[in-house]
Short mmCIF file of C-alpha atoms and ligand atoms in Angstrom, two decimals:
data_model
loop_
_atom_site.label_atom_id
_atom_site.label_comp_id
_atom_site.label_asym_id
_atom_site.label_seq_id
_atom_site.Cartn_x
_atom_site.Cartn_y
_atom_site.Cartn_z
CA MET P 1 -53.78 24.48 -21.33
CA SER P 2 -54.66 27.53 -23.43
CA LEU P 3 -55.16 30.94 -21.87
CA TRP P 4 -58.76 31.13 -23.05
CA GLY P 5 -60.22 27.62 -22.66
CA GLY P 6 -63.15 28.34 -20.32
CA ARG P 7 -65.69 29.20 -22.97
CA PHE P 8 -64.76 26.31 -25.26
CA GLN P 9 -65.99 22.73 -25.21
CA ASP P 10 -63.86 21.29 -27.97
CA GLY P 11 -60.13 21.53 -28.38
CA SER P 12 -58.40 23.19 -31.33
CA SER P 13 -57.78 21.19 -34.48
CA ALA P 14 -54.21 20.43 -35.40
CA MET P 15 -54.48 22.60 -38.49
CA PHE P 16 -55.92 25.47 -36.43
CA ARG P 17 -52.91 25.21 -34.16
CA ARG P 18 -50.67 25.38 -37.18
CA VAL P 19 -52.24 28.54 -38.51
CA ASN P 20 -52.82 30.17 -35.14
CA ASP P 21 -49.77 29.44 -33.00
CA SER P 22 -46.99 32.00 -33.06
CA PHE P 23 -44.76 30.22 -30.57
CA PRO P 24 -42.52 28.71 -33.26
CA PHE P 25 -41.36 32.23 -34.15
CA ASP P 26 -42.32 34.62 -31.33
CA ARG P 27 -40.21 32.73 -28.80
CA VAL P 28 -37.43 35.17 -29.66
CA LEU P 29 -39.44 37.72 -27.69
CA ALA P 30 -38.93 35.78 -24.43
CA SER P 31 -36.58 38.29 -22.85
CA GLN P 32 -38.80 41.26 -23.74
CA ASP P 33 -41.93 39.44 -22.55
CA ILE P 34 -40.35 38.62 -19.20
CA ARG P 35 -39.09 42.16 -18.67
CA GLY P 36 -42.55 43.51 -19.49
CA SER P 37 -44.07 41.06 -16.99
CA ILE P 38 -41.71 42.14 -14.22
CA VAL P 39 -42.72 45.76 -14.68
CA TRP P 40 -46.39 44.77 -14.94
CA SER P 41 -46.21 42.83 -11.68
CA ARG P 42 -44.83 45.93 -9.96
CA ALA P 43 -47.59 48.08 -11.48
CA ILE P 44 -50.45 45.83 -10.35
CA CYS P 45 -48.84 45.46 -6.94
CA LYS P 46 -48.91 49.22 -6.55
CA ALA P 47 -52.53 49.16 -7.73
CA GLY P 48 -53.38 46.73 -4.92
CA VAL P 49 -53.87 43.59 -7.04
CA LEU P 50 -50.81 41.78 -5.66
CA SER P 51 -49.40 41.84 -2.14
CA LYS P 52 -45.75 42.84 -1.81
CA ASP P 53 -44.87 39.26 -1.03
CA GLU P 54 -46.71 37.95 -4.08
CA GLN P 55 -45.01 40.52 -6.30
CA GLN P 56 -41.61 39.53 -4.96
CA GLN P 57 -42.28 35.87 -5.60
CA LEU P 58 -43.26 36.70 -9.16
CA GLU P 59 -40.35 39.05 -9.72
CA SER P 60 -37.75 36.59 -8.50
CA ALA P 61 -39.21 33.76 -10.59
CA LEU P 62 -39.33 36.10 -13.60
CA ASN P 63 -35.75 37.19 -12.97
CA ALA P 64 -34.62 33.59 -12.92
CA LEU P 65 -36.47 33.04 -16.20
CA LEU P 66 -34.84 36.14 -17.65
CA VAL P 67 -31.38 34.82 -16.86
CA LYS P 68 -32.26 31.60 -18.64
CA ALA P 69 -33.85 33.44 -21.58
CA ASP P 70 -30.80 35.65 -22.06
CA ALA P 71 -28.55 32.59 -21.89
CA GLY P 72 -30.73 30.80 -24.45
CA GLU P 73 -31.54 28.11 -21.92
CA LEU P 74 -35.34 28.16 -21.86
CA ASP P 75 -36.76 24.78 -22.76
CA PHE P 76 -39.08 25.81 -25.56
CA ASP P 77 -39.24 22.45 -27.27
CA ALA P 78 -40.95 20.70 -24.36
CA SER P 79 -43.80 23.21 -24.51
CA THR P 80 -46.98 23.14 -26.58
CA GLU P 81 -48.00 26.70 -25.76
CA GLU P 82 -49.64 28.94 -28.33
CA ASP P 83 -47.29 31.87 -28.05
CA ILE P 84 -44.48 33.31 -25.96
CA HIS P 85 -46.92 35.11 -23.66
CA SER P 86 -48.71 31.90 -22.71
CA PHE P 87 -45.36 30.12 -22.42
CA VAL P 88 -44.06 32.60 -19.83
CA GLU P 89 -47.33 32.59 -17.90
CA ALA P 90 -47.64 28.78 -17.96
CA THR P 91 -44.03 28.39 -16.81
CA LEU P 92 -44.71 30.71 -13.88
CA ILE P 93 -47.94 28.94 -12.96
CA GLU P 94 -46.11 25.63 -12.98
CA GLN P 95 -43.56 27.06 -10.55
CA LEU P 96 -45.72 29.28 -8.32
CA GLY P 97 -49.32 28.15 -8.74
CA ASP P 98 -52.10 30.65 -7.95
CA VAL P 99 -49.85 33.68 -7.46
CA ALA P 100 -48.82 33.41 -11.08
CA ARG P 101 -52.49 33.16 -12.09
CA LYS P 102 -52.84 36.77 -10.89
CA LEU P 103 -50.17 38.22 -13.19
CA HIS P 104 -52.44 38.75 -16.18
CA THR P 105 -54.89 40.93 -14.18
CA GLY P 106 -55.74 44.05 -16.20
CA ARG P 107 -53.41 43.05 -19.02
CA SER P 108 -54.09 41.62 -22.47
CA ARG P 109 -51.84 39.84 -24.89
CA ASN P 110 -52.70 42.72 -27.19
CA ASP P 111 -50.89 45.36 -25.17
CA GLN P 112 -48.34 42.75 -24.13
CA VAL P 113 -47.31 41.81 -27.66
CA ALA P 114 -47.26 45.43 -28.76
CA THR P 115 -44.92 46.22 -25.86
CA ASP P 116 -42.68 43.20 -26.42
CA PHE P 117 -42.36 43.90 -30.12
CA ARG P 118 -41.56 47.57 -29.62
CA LEU P 119 -38.86 46.59 -27.13
CA TRP P 120 -37.46 44.08 -29.63
CA CYS P 121 -37.48 46.68 -32.42
CA ARG P 122 -35.80 49.26 -30.24
CA GLU P 123 -33.02 46.86 -29.30
CA HIS P 124 -32.50 45.82 -32.90
CA VAL P 125 -32.47 49.41 -34.08
CA ASP P 126 -29.52 49.88 -31.71
CA LEU P 127 -27.77 46.75 -33.03
CA LEU P 128 -28.27 47.75 -36.64
CA THR P 129 -26.96 51.21 -35.81
CA GLN P 130 -23.70 49.58 -34.77
CA ASP P 131 -23.66 47.48 -37.96
CA LEU P 132 -24.11 50.57 -40.11
CA GLU P 133 -21.23 52.25 -38.30
CA LEU P 134 -19.11 49.19 -39.02
CA VAL P 135 -19.62 49.54 -42.78
CA ILE P 136 -19.00 53.27 -42.60
CA ARG P 137 -15.70 52.68 -40.78
CA SER P 138 -14.62 50.12 -43.37
CA LEU P 139 -15.37 52.56 -46.18
CA LEU P 140 -13.46 55.32 -44.40
CA ASN P 141 -10.47 53.05 -43.85
CA THR P 142 -10.21 52.04 -47.50
CA ALA P 143 -10.76 55.67 -48.54
CA LYS P 144 -7.96 56.81 -46.30
CA ALA P 145 -5.59 54.10 -47.46
CA ASN P 146 -6.16 54.96 -51.14
CA GLN P 147 -6.53 58.72 -51.14
CA GLU P 148 -4.71 59.31 -54.40
CA VAL P 149 -6.49 56.72 -56.52
CA ILE P 150 -8.55 58.09 -59.39
CA LEU P 151 -11.06 55.95 -61.20
CA PRO P 152 -13.67 56.62 -63.86
CA GLY P 153 -17.00 57.94 -62.68
CA TYR P 154 -19.97 56.64 -64.65
CA THR P 155 -23.38 57.72 -65.76
CA HIS P 156 -25.45 55.21 -67.73
CA LEU P 157 -22.51 52.89 -66.98
CA GLN P 158 -20.55 54.88 -69.58
CA ARG P 159 -17.35 56.54 -68.48
CA ALA P 160 -18.37 60.13 -67.68
CA GLN P 161 -15.84 62.03 -65.57
CA PRO P 162 -13.01 60.79 -63.38
CA VAL P 163 -13.46 60.79 -59.60
CA ARG P 164 -11.26 60.11 -56.63
CA TYR P 165 -11.74 56.69 -55.06
CA PRO P 166 -12.38 58.26 -51.62
CA HIS P 167 -15.10 60.33 -53.25
CA TRP P 168 -16.80 57.10 -54.34
CA CYS P 169 -16.42 55.70 -50.81
CA LEU P 170 -17.80 58.85 -49.25
CA ALA P 171 -20.86 58.75 -51.51
CA TYR P 172 -21.85 55.49 -49.81
CA VAL P 173 -20.91 56.90 -46.41
CA GLU P 174 -23.47 59.65 -47.01
CA MET P 175 -26.13 57.04 -47.82
CA PHE P 176 -25.35 54.99 -44.72
CA LYS P 177 -25.37 58.15 -42.62
CA ARG P 178 -28.91 58.78 -43.82
CA ASP P 179 -29.77 55.17 -42.94
CA LEU P 180 -28.45 55.88 -39.45
CA SER P 181 -30.58 58.98 -39.16
CA ARG P 182 -33.63 57.04 -40.35
CA LEU P 183 -33.08 54.61 -37.46
CA ARG P 184 -32.68 57.51 -35.03
CA ASP P 185 -35.92 59.10 -36.25
CA LEU P 186 -38.02 55.96 -36.16
CA LYS P 187 -36.65 55.00 -32.77
CA ALA P 188 -37.99 58.27 -31.36
CA ARG P 189 -41.44 57.46 -32.72
CA LEU P 190 -41.51 53.81 -31.64
CA ASN P 191 -40.28 54.60 -28.16
CA GLN P 192 -43.74 54.81 -26.58
CA CYS P 193 -45.13 52.20 -24.26
CA PRO P 194 -48.45 50.41 -25.03
CA LEU P 195 -48.57 48.46 -21.73
CA GLY P 196 -51.66 49.39 -19.73
CA SER P 197 -53.82 49.75 -22.84
CA GLY P 198 -55.46 46.40 -22.10
CA ALA P 199 -57.16 44.56 -24.94
CA LEU P 200 -58.22 47.81 -26.59
CA ALA P 201 -59.94 50.14 -24.14
CA GLY P 202 -57.47 50.65 -21.31
CA THR P 203 -57.55 48.95 -17.94
CA VAL P 204 -59.75 49.41 -14.88
CA TYR P 205 -56.88 49.06 -12.41
CA PRO P 206 -55.24 52.29 -11.26
CA ILE P 207 -51.80 51.54 -12.68
CA ASP P 208 -49.19 54.22 -13.28
CA ARG P 209 -48.54 54.08 -17.02
CA GLN P 210 -45.89 56.77 -16.82
CA GLU P 211 -43.91 54.67 -14.37
CA ILE P 212 -44.33 51.51 -16.48
CA ALA P 213 -43.02 53.38 -19.52
CA GLU P 214 -40.04 54.69 -17.55
CA GLN P 215 -39.17 51.29 -16.10
CA LEU P 216 -39.12 49.77 -19.58
CA GLY P 217 -36.99 52.63 -20.88
CA PHE P 218 -39.69 54.17 -23.06
CA ALA P 219 -39.85 57.94 -23.46
CA SER P 220 -43.59 58.00 -22.66
CA PRO P 221 -46.75 55.88 -22.66
CA CYS P 222 -48.84 55.59 -25.87
CA LEU P 223 -51.68 58.06 -25.58
CA ASN P 224 -54.62 56.12 -27.04
CA SER P 225 -55.36 52.52 -26.12
CA LEU P 226 -56.99 51.65 -29.47
CA ASP P 227 -53.99 52.99 -31.34
CA ALA P 228 -51.51 51.47 -28.89
CA VAL P 229 -52.64 47.88 -29.48
CA SER P 230 -53.15 48.17 -33.22
CA ASP P 231 -50.34 50.42 -34.41
CA ARG P 232 -47.64 48.67 -36.40
CA ASP P 233 -46.19 51.79 -38.06
CA TYR P 234 -42.92 51.11 -36.29
CA VAL P 235 -42.70 47.73 -38.03
CA LEU P 236 -43.30 49.38 -41.39
CA GLU P 237 -40.82 52.12 -40.67
CA THR P 238 -38.18 49.64 -39.58
CA LEU P 239 -38.80 47.55 -42.70
CA PHE P 240 -38.53 50.69 -44.81
CA ALA P 241 -35.27 51.64 -43.13
CA ALA P 242 -34.01 48.09 -43.73
CA SER P 243 -35.15 48.16 -47.35
CA THR P 244 -33.60 51.52 -48.11
CA SER P 245 -30.34 50.52 -46.52
CA MET P 246 -30.35 47.18 -48.36
CA MET P 247 -30.89 49.13 -51.58
CA HIS P 248 -27.81 51.22 -50.72
CA LEU P 249 -25.83 48.09 -49.92
CA SER P 250 -26.97 46.52 -53.15
CA ARG P 251 -25.86 49.48 -55.25
CA MET P 252 -22.50 49.43 -53.54
CA ALA P 253 -22.29 45.68 -54.16
CA GLU P 254 -23.14 46.21 -57.81
CA ASP P 255 -20.40 48.86 -58.20
CA LEU P 256 -17.88 46.56 -56.56
CA ILE P 257 -18.94 43.56 -58.64
CA PHE P 258 -18.29 45.68 -61.72
CA PHE P 259 -14.98 47.07 -60.41
CA ASN P 260 -13.97 43.44 -59.76
CA THR P 261 -14.69 42.16 -63.29
CA GLY P 262 -11.84 41.07 -65.50
CA GLU P 263 -12.90 43.83 -67.87
CA ALA P 264 -12.59 46.65 -65.32
CA GLY P 265 -9.97 45.12 -63.06
CA PHE P 266 -10.01 48.07 -60.65
CA ILE P 267 -10.15 45.96 -57.50
CA THR P 268 -9.55 42.46 -56.23
CA LEU P 269 -11.40 40.95 -53.29
CA GLY P 270 -10.05 38.73 -50.56
CA ASP P 271 -10.30 34.94 -50.62
CA GLN P 272 -12.23 35.15 -47.33
CA VAL P 273 -15.26 36.72 -49.00
CA THR P 274 -15.27 35.10 -52.43
CA SER P 275 -15.77 31.57 -53.66
CA GLY P 276 -14.61 29.38 -56.52
CA SER P 277 -16.30 27.26 -59.14
CA SER P 278 -16.68 23.51 -58.89
CA LEU P 279 -15.91 23.26 -62.60
CA MET P 280 -13.77 26.21 -63.65
CA PRO P 281 -10.56 26.29 -61.65
CA GLN P 282 -9.71 29.90 -62.52
CA LYS P 283 -12.88 31.39 -61.05
CA LYS P 284 -13.11 33.64 -58.01
CA ASN P 285 -16.65 34.86 -57.70
CA PRO P 286 -17.97 37.83 -55.68
CA ASP P 287 -20.72 35.71 -54.06
CA ALA P 288 -21.02 37.82 -50.92
CA LEU P 289 -21.72 40.92 -52.99
CA GLU P 290 -24.17 39.04 -55.20
CA LEU P 291 -26.02 37.79 -52.12
CA ILE P 292 -26.26 41.32 -50.73
CA ARG P 293 -27.89 42.25 -54.04
CA GLY P 294 -30.03 39.10 -54.01
CA LYS P 295 -31.30 39.38 -50.45
CA CYS P 296 -32.93 42.72 -51.24
CA GLY P 297 -35.83 40.74 -52.70
CA ARG P 298 -36.95 39.20 -49.45
CA VAL P 299 -36.40 42.38 -47.40
CA PHE P 300 -38.38 44.55 -49.82
CA GLY P 301 -40.96 41.76 -49.93
CA SER P 302 -41.43 41.90 -46.16
CA LEU P 303 -42.12 45.63 -46.35
CA GLN P 304 -44.68 45.09 -49.08
CA ALA P 305 -46.26 42.16 -47.22
CA MET P 306 -46.68 44.19 -44.05
CA LEU P 307 -48.21 47.14 -45.88
CA VAL P 308 -50.75 44.82 -47.47
CA THR P 309 -51.44 43.04 -44.17
CA MET P 310 -52.22 46.30 -42.38
CA LYS P 311 -54.27 47.87 -45.14
CA GLY P 312 -57.98 47.70 -44.41
CA LEU P 313 -57.70 46.29 -40.86
CA PRO P 314 -60.43 47.70 -38.66
CA LEU P 315 -59.51 48.98 -35.21
CA ALA P 316 -58.29 47.58 -32.96
CA TYR P 317 -56.31 44.30 -32.72
CA ASN P 318 -56.86 41.63 -35.38
CA LYS P 319 -55.00 38.34 -35.64
CA ASP P 320 -53.75 39.39 -39.08
CA MET P 321 -51.26 41.47 -37.13
CA GLN P 322 -49.48 38.38 -35.88
CA GLU P 323 -48.04 38.31 -39.41
CA ASP P 324 -45.90 41.31 -38.41
CA LYS P 325 -43.17 39.19 -36.91
CA GLU P 326 -41.58 36.72 -39.29
CA GLY P 327 -41.00 39.33 -41.99
CA LEU P 328 -39.37 41.77 -39.61
CA PHE P 329 -37.28 39.12 -37.86
CA ASP P 330 -36.01 37.90 -41.21
CA ALA P 331 -35.44 41.39 -42.64
CA MET P 332 -33.43 42.46 -39.60
CA THR P 333 -31.38 39.27 -39.68
CA GLN P 334 -30.61 39.64 -43.39
CA TRP P 335 -29.83 43.34 -43.04
CA HIS P 336 -27.49 42.58 -40.14
CA ILE P 337 -25.72 39.82 -42.10
CA CYS P 338 -25.42 42.00 -45.19
CA LEU P 339 -23.99 44.97 -43.29
CA CYS P 340 -21.44 42.77 -41.53
CA ILE P 341 -20.33 40.99 -44.71
CA ALA P 342 -20.25 44.28 -46.64
CA SER P 343 -17.84 45.60 -44.03
CA GLU P 344 -15.68 42.48 -44.37
CA VAL P 345 -15.67 42.70 -48.17
CA VAL P 346 -14.69 46.37 -48.12
CA ASP P 347 -11.87 45.54 -45.69
CA THR P 348 -10.37 43.17 -48.29
CA ILE P 349 -10.48 45.56 -51.28
CA LYS P 350 -7.15 45.88 -53.07
CA LEU P 351 -7.05 48.59 -55.67
CA ASP P 352 -5.08 48.53 -58.89
CA ALA P 353 -4.36 52.24 -59.07
CA GLN P 354 -2.75 51.98 -62.53
CA ARG P 355 -5.73 50.26 -64.09
CA CYS P 356 -8.10 52.71 -62.42
CA ALA P 357 -6.16 55.68 -63.79
CA LYS P 358 -5.81 54.14 -67.24
CA ALA P 359 -9.57 53.55 -67.44
CA ALA P 360 -10.19 57.07 -66.16
CA ARG P 361 -7.94 58.47 -68.89
CA GLU P 362 -9.68 56.47 -71.60
CA GLY P 363 -13.23 57.00 -72.76
CA TYR P 364 -12.84 60.74 -73.39
CA ALA P 365 -13.59 61.58 -69.77
CA ASN P 366 -11.77 64.89 -70.38
CA ALA P 367 -14.14 66.08 -73.14
CA THR P 368 -16.07 68.27 -70.66
CA GLU P 369 -12.75 69.81 -69.69
CA LEU P 370 -12.02 70.76 -73.28
CA ALA P 371 -15.46 72.39 -73.52
CA ASP P 372 -14.80 74.32 -70.30
CA TYR P 373 -11.39 75.36 -71.69
CA LEU P 374 -13.13 76.85 -74.73
CA VAL P 375 -15.65 78.58 -72.44
CA GLY P 376 -12.62 80.15 -70.78
CA LYS P 377 -11.63 81.50 -74.21
CA GLY P 378 -15.01 83.23 -74.54
CA ILE P 379 -16.99 80.60 -76.46
CA PRO P 380 -20.56 80.01 -75.21
CA PHE P 381 -20.85 76.61 -73.50
CA ARG P 382 -23.34 75.13 -75.97
CA THR P 383 -20.97 75.93 -78.88
CA ALA P 384 -17.98 74.71 -76.88
CA HIS P 385 -19.84 71.45 -76.15
CA ASP P 386 -20.41 70.98 -79.86
CA ILE P 387 -16.77 71.66 -80.76
CA SER P 388 -15.54 69.26 -78.08
CA GLY P 389 -17.96 66.63 -79.38
CA GLN P 390 -16.49 67.02 -82.86
CA VAL P 391 -12.98 66.65 -81.44
CA VAL P 392 -14.08 63.38 -79.77
CA LEU P 393 -15.54 62.16 -83.05
CA GLY P 394 -12.29 62.97 -84.88
CA ALA P 395 -10.17 61.36 -82.19
CA LEU P 396 -12.38 58.24 -82.20
CA ALA P 397 -11.86 57.91 -85.95
CA GLN P 398 -8.09 57.87 -85.34
CA LYS P 399 -8.43 55.65 -82.25
CA LYS P 400 -6.61 58.31 -80.24
CA ALA P 401 -7.23 60.18 -77.00
CA ILE P 402 -7.92 63.92 -77.26
CA GLU P 403 -4.52 64.74 -75.82
CA GLU P 404 -2.84 62.56 -78.45
CA LEU P 405 -4.03 64.89 -81.21
CA SER P 406 -1.47 67.47 -82.33
CA LEU P 407 -2.10 71.17 -81.81
CA ASP P 408 -2.55 71.60 -85.55
CA GLU P 409 -5.20 68.91 -85.58
CA LEU P 410 -6.97 70.48 -82.60
CA LYS P 411 -6.87 73.93 -84.17
CA LYS P 412 -8.97 72.59 -87.06
CA TYR P 413 -11.87 72.52 -84.62
CA SER P 414 -11.17 75.91 -83.05
CA ASP P 415 -8.23 78.23 -83.57
CA LEU P 416 -8.67 79.40 -79.97
CA ILE P 417 -7.10 76.13 -78.82
CA GLU P 418 -3.50 76.76 -77.76
CA ASP P 419 -0.63 74.71 -76.37
CA ASP P 420 -1.93 75.17 -72.81
CA VAL P 421 -4.80 72.82 -73.62
CA TYR P 422 -2.62 69.76 -72.94
CA GLY P 423 -2.24 70.71 -69.27
CA ILE P 424 -5.98 70.87 -68.65
CA LEU P 425 -6.58 67.55 -70.32
CA GLN P 426 -4.46 65.74 -67.71
CA LEU P 427 -6.30 63.45 -65.30
CA GLU P 428 -5.00 64.97 -62.06
CA TYR P 429 -5.73 68.46 -63.28
CA LEU P 430 -9.29 67.84 -64.24
CA VAL P 431 -10.09 65.96 -61.04
CA ASN P 432 -8.56 68.59 -58.81
CA LYS P 433 -10.29 71.40 -60.64
CA ARG P 434 -13.55 70.20 -59.11
CA CYS P 435 -12.70 71.78 -55.78
CA ILE P 436 -16.23 72.98 -55.08
CA LEU P 437 -17.96 71.81 -51.90
CA GLY P 438 -19.16 68.27 -52.56
CA GLY P 439 -16.88 67.89 -55.60
CA THR P 440 -14.17 65.34 -56.30
CA GLY P 441 -11.15 67.68 -56.04
CA ALA P 442 -8.34 66.78 -53.64
CA GLU P 443 -9.27 69.51 -51.17
CA PRO P 444 -13.02 68.95 -50.69
CA VAL P 445 -12.50 65.19 -50.62
CA ALA P 446 -9.76 65.44 -47.98
CA LYS P 447 -11.99 67.73 -45.92
CA ALA P 448 -15.01 65.45 -46.22
CA LEU P 449 -12.90 62.43 -45.35
CA ASP P 450 -11.39 64.13 -42.30
CA ALA P 451 -14.82 65.17 -41.08
CA ALA P 452 -16.20 61.66 -41.47
CA LEU P 453 -13.13 60.10 -39.83
CA ALA P 454 -13.60 62.40 -36.86
CA GLN P 455 -17.36 61.77 -36.71
CA PHE P 456 -16.93 58.00 -36.69
CA ALA P 457 -13.78 58.05 -34.60
CA VAL P 458 -11.68 56.04 -37.02
CA LYS P 459 -8.13 55.81 -35.74
CA ALA P 460 -5.55 57.12 -38.21
N1 LIG D 501 -49.51 35.98 -30.82
C1 LIG D 501 -50.27 37.18 -30.92
C2 LIG D 501 -49.60 38.16 -31.87
O1 LIG D 501 -48.47 37.97 -32.14
C3 LIG D 501 -50.40 37.80 -29.58
C4 LIG D 501 -51.64 38.58 -29.37
C5 LIG D 501 -52.80 37.69 -29.33
N2 LIG D 501 -53.99 38.40 -29.02
C6 LIG D 501 -55.21 37.87 -29.18
N3 LIG D 501 -56.19 38.60 -28.90
N4 LIG D 501 -55.37 36.66 -29.63
O2 LIG D 501 -50.19 39.09 -32.36
#
């Protein structure tokens, strides 16, 4: 039986049920719904709606349901209920009869679903926080194990200046740290309790909303009942956090896919996280990384879908808002999977330090250094840039590196160039010269790595 049948003479059509029912997907809110109901039963008992005995009957039946829900043992398939809220209520009524018919006093599914969903989001924000830390730890481990490796840094996917491998790792650590802080920030905003807001206007029963909020672990109650039942900002914010983090993961995946190509050959990935070709026996494809990149589409799509769903909705609750769930459930699942597999992939990275260094040496990545050398001899940078560019052009014509040109050849471009130029053109030298805060020199990178290792408690 539906929760609202009294005013209706005809039953719902099968197609209406298909469009209207959320039970096929909101059943994952069972645990949150039951916990909310336990606290609600206490609140209406205090308000005089339930006797102590009635409340205890309800609480023990709800506790038994909670145990089953948490063990994944609720028999959803035998039910034809519309949503998880009616499922829990109907189950209780079946067990307890009239006492259970009192539970919904002063409550609406509107404040109920808003509460359940906030609880779900809060719990998943905590889970995703752990997943992000997992990836960060993997990056820190590979950084620590390969501190001396130097590889080309790119702009426009053209070799630009060499960087330390840990510097590359730490760039992504910074991004994931911001993802963590986004979760922290949004959790503070979502951590308000809608329960007690009723359908839209509050409830007539003298319930203690502060106490309800505390019992459900919220920082405070929502302050406006209209807003409480119709706000889905926390869904949008969570989807944005997921999307941004997926974008970070995808960029990391793209870098690694490139590092793993036969052409670059900087890294190899473990068999555990790659797959072969049914036709070409030699293939070992970075599928996990490609799927991280690919799954961004659906996560970004969910954010866009939710923005469009919410736009133009009048206050307060509208059924459109039921569309908030599937996108978020899916986005959080995909984000979780991608973070976990990203961590596994990073754990399998094997670097070819020689190939990295060779690539870093090629491509005239030391041309900036030559310009800076000339600046040191008193030449204005713009002129020095031009001279160094001409040296590159001349070296290209001879298919040589800058440092392979003789001093006589170099002096044709500027007679200020002396023998000491060969020292500054060396890979190690030019990397370590960037010892500014945030730079790729040995010292700042070691410091940054140590700080991150301490922050994320990675064992040495
Ligand atoms: N299944 C609904 C949802 O997810 C629950 C709230 C229903 N409220 C209502 N007034 N029909 O949004």
